[in-house]
Amino acid sequence: MKPFHAAGLAMIAWYLLIAPSTKGTMNVNAPVREWKHSESFDNVSDCEAARKQIVAVATAVGSKAAPGSVWAKCLSSDDPALKKN
């Protein structure tokens, strides 16, 4: 790998995003750019571990999110879905 490729890869972060909610209902169909930024991570595995922990805690306290819905997700900082139109 050439040095400039490694430098480019090091600049990518991973964002833990939470779907916006209205009256306690998670809007998982909202555009990703409207989701709330919760945390940032250096790698996807740390982001996924945090996501699973948040989902487990929310499930334990009776979250109103639909079972199995993807209301928390990890996306790379260069994901096109995060770009504003």
Short mmCIF file of N, CA and C in Angstrom, two decimals, residues 7-41:
data_model
loop_
_atom_site.label_atom_id
_atom_site.label_comp_id
_atom_site.label_asym_id
_atom_site.label_seq_id
_atom_site.Cartn_x
_atom_site.Cartn_y
_atom_site.Cartn_z
N ALA A 7 -2.70 7.09 4.57
CA ALA A 7 -3.11 8.35 5.20
C ALA A 7 -4.58 8.63 4.95
N GLY A 8 -5.06 8.32 3.76
CA GLY A 8 -6.47 8.53 3.44
C GLY A 8 -7.38 7.64 4.26
N LEU A 9 -6.96 6.41 4.46
CA LEU A 9 -7.78 5.49 5.25
C LEU A 9 -7.84 5.89 6.72
N ALA A 10 -6.78 6.47 7.21
CA ALA A 10 -6.73 6.84 8.63
C ALA A 10 -7.69 7.98 8.95
N MET A 11 -8.12 8.71 7.94
CA MET A 11 -8.98 9.86 8.18
C MET A 11 -10.46 9.49 8.26
N ILE A 12 -10.82 8.25 7.97
CA ILE A 12 -12.21 7.83 8.03
C ILE A 12 -12.58 7.53 9.47
N ALA A 13 -13.67 8.10 9.91
CA ALA A 13 -14.21 7.82 11.24
C ALA A 13 -15.51 7.05 11.06
N TRP A 14 -15.99 6.49 12.14
CA TRP A 14 -17.27 5.79 12.13
C TRP A 14 -18.20 6.50 13.09
N TYR A 15 -19.40 6.78 12.61
CA TYR A 15 -20.39 7.49 13.41
C TYR A 15 -21.49 6.55 13.86
N LEU A 16 -21.82 6.62 15.13
CA LEU A 16 -22.98 5.90 15.65
C LEU A 16 -24.15 6.86 15.56
N LEU A 17 -25.15 6.48 14.78
CA LEU A 17 -26.30 7.33 14.54
C LEU A 17 -27.56 6.71 15.13
N ILE A 18 -28.43 7.56 15.64
CA ILE A 18 -29.70 7.13 16.22
C ILE A 18 -30.82 7.78 15.40
N ALA A 19 -31.81 6.99 15.04
CA ALA A 19 -32.93 7.51 14.25
C ALA A 19 -33.66 8.59 15.04
N PRO A 20 -34.17 9.60 14.34
CA PRO A 20 -34.94 10.63 15.03
C PRO A 20 -36.26 10.04 15.52
N SER A 21 -36.80 10.62 16.57
CA SER A 21 -38.06 10.10 17.09
C SER A 21 -39.11 11.21 17.18
N THR A 22 -40.35 10.80 17.03
CA THR A 22 -41.49 11.69 17.18
C THR A 22 -42.47 11.00 18.11
N LYS A 23 -42.76 11.64 19.23
CA LYS A 23 -43.69 11.09 20.22
C LYS A 23 -43.30 9.67 20.62
N GLY A 24 -42.00 9.44 20.78
CA GLY A 24 -41.50 8.15 21.24
C GLY A 24 -41.40 7.08 20.18
N THR A 25 -41.75 7.38 18.95
CA THR A 25 -41.65 6.41 17.86
C THR A 25 -40.44 6.75 17.00
N MET A 26 -39.59 5.76 16.80
CA MET A 26 -38.38 5.96 16.02
C MET A 26 -38.73 6.01 14.54
N ASN A 27 -38.26 7.04 13.86
CA ASN A 27 -38.49 7.19 12.43
C ASN A 27 -37.30 6.60 11.67
N VAL A 28 -37.31 5.28 11.51
CA VAL A 28 -36.18 4.61 10.86
C VAL A 28 -36.16 4.86 9.36
N ASN A 29 -37.23 5.45 8.82
CA ASN A 29 -37.28 5.74 7.39
C ASN A 29 -36.81 7.16 7.06
N ALA A 30 -36.43 7.92 8.08
CA ALA A 30 -35.92 9.28 7.85
C ALA A 30 -34.60 9.19 7.10
N PRO A 31 -34.30 10.18 6.27
CA PRO A 31 -32.99 10.18 5.59
C PRO A 31 -31.87 10.16 6.64
N VAL A 32 -30.81 9.46 6.34
CA VAL A 32 -29.70 9.30 7.29
C VAL A 32 -29.15 10.65 7.75
N ARG A 33 -29.16 11.64 6.89
CA ARG A 33 -28.63 12.95 7.28
C ARG A 33 -29.45 13.60 8.40
N GLU A 34 -30.66 13.08 8.67
CA GLU A 34 -31.49 13.59 9.75
C GLU A 34 -31.30 12.81 11.06
N TRP A 35 -30.59 11.70 11.00
CA TRP A 35 -30.36 10.91 12.19
C TRP A 35 -29.43 11.68 13.13
N LYS A 36 -29.52 11.39 14.42
CA LYS A 36 -28.74 12.08 15.44
C LYS A 36 -27.39 11.40 15.64
N HIS A 37 -26.33 12.20 15.62
CA HIS A 37 -24.98 11.69 15.85
C HIS A 37 -24.82 11.45 17.35
N SER A 38 -24.51 10.22 17.72
CA SER A 38 -24.34 9.86 19.13
C SER A 38 -22.87 9.87 19.54
N GLU A 39 -22.04 9.15 18.78
CA GLU A 39 -20.60 9.06 19.09
C GLU A 39 -19.81 8.86 17.80
N SER A 40 -18.51 9.06 17.91
CA SER A 40 -17.58 8.80 16.80
C SER A 40 -16.55 7.77 17.24
N PHE A 41 -16.10 6.96 16.29
CA PHE A 41 -15.15 5.89 16.58
C PHE A 41 -14.08 5.84 15.50
#
